[in-house]
Coordinates of C-alpha atoms and ligand atoms in Angstrom, one line a residue:
M15 CA 111.1 -131.6 41.5
T16 CA 109.0 -133.7 43.6
A17 CA 105.8 -133.8 41.5
T18 CA 105.8 -137.3 39.9
I19 CA 102.6 -138.9 38.6
S20 CA 102.6 -142.6 37.9
S21 CA 99.6 -142.6 35.9
T22 CA 97.1 -140.2 34.7
M23 CA 93.3 -139.8 34.5
P24 CA 91.6 -141.4 31.8
R25 CA 90.8 -138.5 29.1
P26 CA 87.0 -138.2 28.5
T27 CA 85.8 -139.2 25.1
A28 CA 83.4 -137.4 22.9
G29 CA 80.8 -140.2 23.1
Q30 CA 80.7 -140.9 26.7
S31 CA 78.6 -137.8 27.8
G32 CA 76.6 -137.0 24.9
R33 CA 74.1 -139.7 24.8
T34 CA 73.7 -141.3 28.4
P35 CA 72.7 -139.0 31.1
V36 CA 74.8 -139.4 34.1
D37 CA 73.2 -138.5 37.5
R38 CA 74.9 -135.1 38.7
Q39 CA 75.1 -136.0 42.2
E40 CA 76.4 -139.3 41.7
L41 CA 79.1 -138.2 39.4
S42 CA 80.0 -135.2 41.7
A43 CA 80.4 -137.6 44.6
R44 CA 82.6 -140.0 42.7
L45 CA 84.6 -136.9 41.5
L46 CA 85.0 -135.9 45.1
G47 CA 86.4 -139.3 46.0
S48 CA 88.8 -139.1 43.2
A49 CA 90.0 -135.5 44.2
A50 CA 90.4 -136.9 47.9
K51 CA 92.7 -139.7 46.6
R52 CA 94.8 -137.5 44.1
S53 CA 95.3 -134.0 44.4
Y54 CA 98.4 -131.7 44.6
D55 CA 99.4 -128.9 46.4
P56 CA 101.8 -127.2 44.0
V57 CA 103.3 -124.8 46.7
V58 CA 104.7 -127.7 48.5
D59 CA 104.6 -130.4 45.8
I60 CA 107.0 -128.6 43.6
D61 CA 110.7 -127.8 44.6
W62 CA 110.5 -124.1 43.7
D63 CA 114.2 -123.7 44.5
A64 CA 115.5 -126.3 42.0
A65 CA 117.8 -124.7 39.5
I66 CA 116.5 -124.0 36.0
P67 CA 118.8 -126.1 33.8
G68 CA 120.2 -124.8 30.6
G69 CA 119.6 -126.3 27.2
L70 CA 115.9 -127.2 27.7
Y71 CA 112.9 -125.9 26.1
G72 CA 109.9 -124.1 27.8
L73 CA 107.6 -126.3 26.0
S74 CA 107.9 -128.9 23.1
P75 CA 109.5 -127.0 20.1
E76 CA 106.7 -128.4 17.7
W77 CA 104.2 -126.4 20.1
S78 CA 106.0 -123.2 19.5
T79 CA 104.0 -120.7 17.2
L80 CA 107.0 -120.1 15.2
Y81 CA 108.0 -123.9 14.7
G82 CA 108.8 -124.7 11.1
T83 CA 108.8 -120.9 10.1
P84 CA 111.7 -119.4 8.3
M85 CA 111.9 -117.1 11.5
W86 CA 112.4 -120.5 13.6
D87 CA 115.0 -121.7 11.3
A88 CA 117.0 -118.4 11.5
S89 CA 116.8 -118.2 15.4
S90 CA 119.8 -119.6 17.4
E91 CA 119.2 -122.1 20.0
E92 CA 119.4 -120.1 22.8
Q93 CA 116.7 -117.8 21.2
R94 CA 114.4 -120.8 20.8
I95 CA 114.8 -121.7 24.4
T96 CA 113.8 -118.2 25.6
L97 CA 111.0 -118.1 23.2
T98 CA 109.4 -121.5 24.4
V99 CA 109.9 -120.5 27.9
H100 CA 108.2 -117.3 27.4
E101 CA 105.5 -119.1 25.3
Y102 CA 104.9 -121.5 28.2
C103 CA 104.6 -118.6 30.6
S104 CA 102.1 -116.7 28.1
I105 CA 99.8 -119.7 27.7
S106 CA 99.9 -120.4 31.5
G107 CA 99.4 -116.6 32.1
V108 CA 96.4 -116.5 29.8
G109 CA 95.2 -119.7 31.6
I110 CA 95.3 -117.9 34.9
W111 CA 92.9 -115.2 33.4
F112 CA 90.7 -117.9 32.1
E113 CA 90.7 -119.8 35.5
H114 CA 89.7 -116.4 37.1
L115 CA 86.6 -116.1 34.6
L116 CA 85.7 -119.8 35.0
M117 CA 85.9 -119.8 39.0
Q118 CA 83.2 -116.7 38.9
L119 CA 81.1 -118.9 36.3
V120 CA 81.2 -122.0 38.6
L121 CA 80.5 -119.9 41.8
R122 CA 77.6 -118.1 40.1
D123 CA 76.2 -121.3 38.9
I124 CA 76.0 -123.1 42.3
Y125 CA 74.8 -119.7 44.3
G126 CA 72.0 -120.5 46.6
D127 CA 72.2 -124.1 46.2
D128 CA 72.2 -126.3 49.2
P129 CA 75.8 -126.9 50.1
A130 CA 75.3 -130.6 51.5
Q131 CA 74.5 -131.5 47.9
P132 CA 77.7 -133.4 46.3
H133 CA 77.4 -130.9 43.2
V134 CA 78.0 -127.9 45.3
Q135 CA 80.9 -129.5 47.2
W136 CA 82.3 -130.6 43.8
A137 CA 82.0 -127.3 42.4
L138 CA 83.7 -125.8 45.5
T139 CA 86.4 -128.4 45.1
E140 CA 87.0 -127.5 41.5
I141 CA 87.2 -123.7 42.4
A142 CA 89.9 -124.6 45.1
D143 CA 91.8 -126.5 42.2
E144 CA 91.8 -123.5 40.2
C145 CA 93.2 -121.1 43.0
R146 CA 96.0 -123.5 43.3
H147 CA 96.7 -123.8 39.8
S148 CA 96.7 -119.9 39.3
V149 CA 99.4 -119.4 42.3
M150 CA 101.2 -122.4 40.4
F151 CA 101.5 -120.6 37.0
A152 CA 102.1 -117.5 38.6
R153 CA 105.0 -118.8 40.4
T154 CA 106.1 -120.7 37.3
A155 CA 106.6 -117.4 35.3
Q156 CA 108.3 -115.7 38.2
R157 CA 110.7 -118.8 38.5
F158 CA 111.5 -118.7 34.8
G159 CA 112.0 -114.8 35.1
A160 CA 109.2 -114.1 32.7
P161 CA 106.6 -111.2 33.1
S162 CA 103.0 -112.1 34.2
Y163 CA 101.7 -112.3 30.6
Q164 CA 97.9 -111.6 30.4
P165 CA 95.5 -110.5 27.6
P166 CA 95.3 -106.8 26.6
G167 CA 92.9 -104.6 28.6
S168 CA 90.2 -104.7 25.9
I169 CA 90.1 -108.7 26.2
L170 CA 90.2 -108.4 30.0
R171 CA 87.0 -106.1 29.9
L172 CA 85.2 -108.3 27.6
G173 CA 86.1 -111.4 29.9
K174 CA 84.7 -109.4 32.9
A175 CA 81.4 -109.1 31.2
F176 CA 81.1 -112.7 30.1
A177 CA 82.0 -114.0 33.6
A178 CA 79.1 -111.7 34.8
K179 CA 76.6 -112.5 32.3
A180 CA 77.2 -116.0 30.9
S181 CA 74.7 -118.9 32.0
G182 CA 73.7 -122.3 30.5
P183 CA 75.8 -124.8 28.6
A184 CA 77.7 -121.9 27.1
A185 CA 79.4 -121.2 30.4
Y186 CA 80.6 -124.8 30.7
A187 CA 81.3 -125.0 27.1
A188 CA 83.7 -122.0 27.4
I189 CA 85.5 -123.6 30.3
L190 CA 85.8 -127.0 28.5
V191 CA 87.4 -125.4 25.2
V192 CA 90.3 -124.1 27.1
E193 CA 90.5 -126.9 29.4
E194 CA 90.7 -129.5 26.6
I195 CA 93.2 -127.5 24.4
L196 CA 95.4 -127.2 27.2
D197 CA 95.0 -130.8 28.3
I198 CA 96.3 -132.2 24.9
F199 CA 99.1 -129.6 25.0
Q200 CA 100.1 -130.5 28.4
R201 CA 99.9 -134.2 27.8
D202 CA 102.8 -133.5 25.3
L203 CA 105.0 -131.3 27.4
M204 CA 104.7 -133.7 30.7
K205 CA 106.5 -136.4 28.6
D206 CA 108.8 -134.6 26.8
E207 CA 112.5 -134.9 28.1
R208 CA 113.7 -131.8 25.9
V209 CA 111.3 -129.7 28.2
Q210 CA 112.2 -127.9 31.5
P211 CA 111.2 -130.1 34.7
L212 CA 109.1 -127.1 36.1
T213 CA 106.9 -127.2 32.8
R214 CA 106.6 -130.9 33.0
A215 CA 105.9 -131.1 36.6
T216 CA 103.2 -128.2 36.2
S217 CA 101.6 -129.6 33.2
Q218 CA 101.3 -133.2 35.0
I219 CA 99.6 -131.5 38.2
H220 CA 97.3 -129.6 35.9
V221 CA 96.4 -132.6 33.6
V222 CA 95.5 -134.8 36.5
E223 CA 93.1 -132.3 38.1
E224 CA 91.5 -130.9 35.0
A225 CA 90.5 -134.5 34.0
R226 CA 88.0 -134.4 36.7
H227 CA 87.0 -130.6 35.6
M228 CA 86.5 -131.9 31.9
R229 CA 84.3 -134.6 32.9
F230 CA 81.9 -132.7 35.1
A231 CA 81.7 -129.8 32.4
R232 CA 80.9 -132.3 29.6
E233 CA 78.2 -133.7 31.7
E234 CA 76.7 -130.4 32.6
I235 CA 76.8 -129.3 29.0
A236 CA 75.0 -132.8 27.8
R237 CA 72.5 -132.3 30.5
R238 CA 71.6 -128.5 29.6
A239 CA 72.1 -128.5 26.0
P240 CA 68.7 -130.3 25.1
E241 CA 66.7 -128.1 27.2
L242 CA 67.6 -125.2 24.8
T243 CA 65.2 -123.6 22.5
S244 CA 66.2 -122.9 18.9
W245 CA 66.7 -119.1 19.5
Q246 CA 68.9 -119.9 22.9
R247 CA 70.8 -122.6 21.0
R248 CA 71.8 -119.9 18.4
K249 CA 72.9 -117.4 21.1
Q250 CA 74.9 -119.9 22.9
R251 CA 76.7 -121.3 19.7
T252 CA 77.7 -117.6 19.0
M253 CA 78.8 -117.2 22.5
I254 CA 81.1 -120.4 22.5
A255 CA 82.4 -119.9 19.2
A256 CA 83.5 -116.1 20.4
V257 CA 85.1 -117.2 23.4
S258 CA 87.0 -119.9 21.7
A259 CA 88.3 -117.6 19.1
I260 CA 89.4 -115.0 21.6
A261 CA 90.8 -117.5 23.9
V262 CA 92.9 -119.2 21.0
E263 CA 94.0 -115.9 19.4
N264 CA 95.2 -114.6 23.0
L265 CA 97.2 -117.5 24.1
V266 CA 100.6 -116.5 23.2
Q267 CA 101.3 -112.6 23.7
P268 CA 103.3 -110.5 21.5
G269 CA 105.9 -109.8 24.1
V270 CA 107.2 -113.2 24.0
Y271 CA 108.8 -112.5 20.8
A272 CA 110.4 -109.4 22.0
A273 CA 111.9 -111.3 25.2
A274 CA 113.4 -113.7 22.4
G275 CA 115.0 -110.8 20.5
L276 CA 112.6 -111.1 17.7
D277 CA 110.5 -108.4 16.0
P278 CA 107.2 -108.8 17.5
E279 CA 105.2 -107.6 14.6
K280 CA 107.0 -109.8 12.1
A281 CA 106.9 -112.6 14.5
R282 CA 103.2 -112.3 15.2
A283 CA 102.6 -112.1 11.6
A284 CA 104.7 -115.4 11.2
A285 CA 102.9 -117.2 13.9
R286 CA 99.4 -116.2 12.2
A287 CA 100.6 -117.7 8.9
N288 CA 102.2 -120.9 10.4
D289 CA 100.0 -123.6 9.3
H290 CA 101.9 -126.3 11.5
Y291 CA 100.8 -124.2 14.7
R292 CA 97.3 -124.1 13.3
D293 CA 97.3 -127.8 12.8
K294 CA 98.4 -128.5 16.3
L295 CA 95.7 -126.4 17.8
R296 CA 93.0 -128.1 15.3
E297 CA 94.3 -131.6 16.3
A298 CA 94.0 -130.7 20.1
A299 CA 90.4 -129.5 19.5
T300 CA 89.1 -132.7 17.6
G301 CA 87.6 -134.2 20.5
L302 CA 86.0 -131.2 21.9
V303 CA 84.6 -130.2 18.2
S304 CA 83.1 -133.5 17.8
F305 CA 81.5 -133.5 21.2
L306 CA 80.0 -129.9 20.8
R307 CA 78.6 -131.0 17.5
E308 CA 77.1 -133.9 19.0
V309 CA 75.1 -132.0 21.6
G310 CA 74.4 -129.2 19.1
L311 CA 76.4 -126.3 20.3
I312 CA 78.5 -126.1 17.0
G313 CA 76.6 -125.5 13.7
G314 CA 74.8 -122.7 11.8
P315 CA 76.3 -119.4 11.1
S316 CA 78.6 -119.6 14.3
E317 CA 80.7 -122.2 12.3
R318 CA 82.4 -119.4 10.3
L319 CA 84.1 -118.3 13.4
W320 CA 85.5 -121.8 14.4
K321 CA 86.8 -122.1 10.8
R322 CA 88.2 -118.6 11.0
V323 CA 90.5 -119.5 14.0
G324 CA 91.3 -122.8 12.4
L325 CA 89.7 -125.0 14.9
V326 CA 87.4 -126.6 12.3
Ligands
FE2_27 FE1 93.2 -125.0 36.1
FE2_28 FE1 89.8 -126.5 35.5

């Protein structure tokens, strides 16, 4: 595995973009400079022929949807390893789905703008990052011998409609929700020695490049949110809450349980009732939730949806 990263990008904090407006072109120029200094090409930066060692998990066991449940306790070590490998492939497979949606949102957002402007060049750079990430995650599943997990057809159709229609801060907020939750998750994986080198390398690459995406998304949200009328704000809040709920509920597809020799129905019910997993997700969403509150995009009736999926 050749992907090693000596230091990572600082994680954006909730307060840094909510109050002080940052010039869009200046920020874009800075992000372009950072991308020029540190970007990856996973097709060549990862050793895809390296052996997959036995005895290592696909993700940190504490991030497994079943960790701490009687089903986890009753599973063999081999089953836990298979389960966590498939869970990582499912989460990154659903990540590919989301990357395909956000590439469309970003491209629609800059359509017709002057390509000489830094924000357009930054948006194209972000899309190029996502193209490489999607290939990286697809190959990871192939290398682990897992299927290409993705959400069911009904969710794929909903996503397509969202990508075609969404605009305003909700588009960037939807991007941010998934990027921030995955960021916290992958920061844990990349330094966990109990985890497969392929998981750690792909997580490291994603964390470094996504830090720039999150910074840009936060600024776009902070800039656009104050321009909303109260009716638009209500609509945007509902949309963001719905996308977040759907994304979180679909991260781990039921096929992962069958792959580990577990009953998919029973395992899914155990995962849904697993307070430990809910706590991990809620902790991962803490910074994001306080930022979205700060800019007025969480609140009112939509808050019920955030609570239902356990993110608030
Ligand atoms: Fe990505
Ligand atoms: Fe991204």
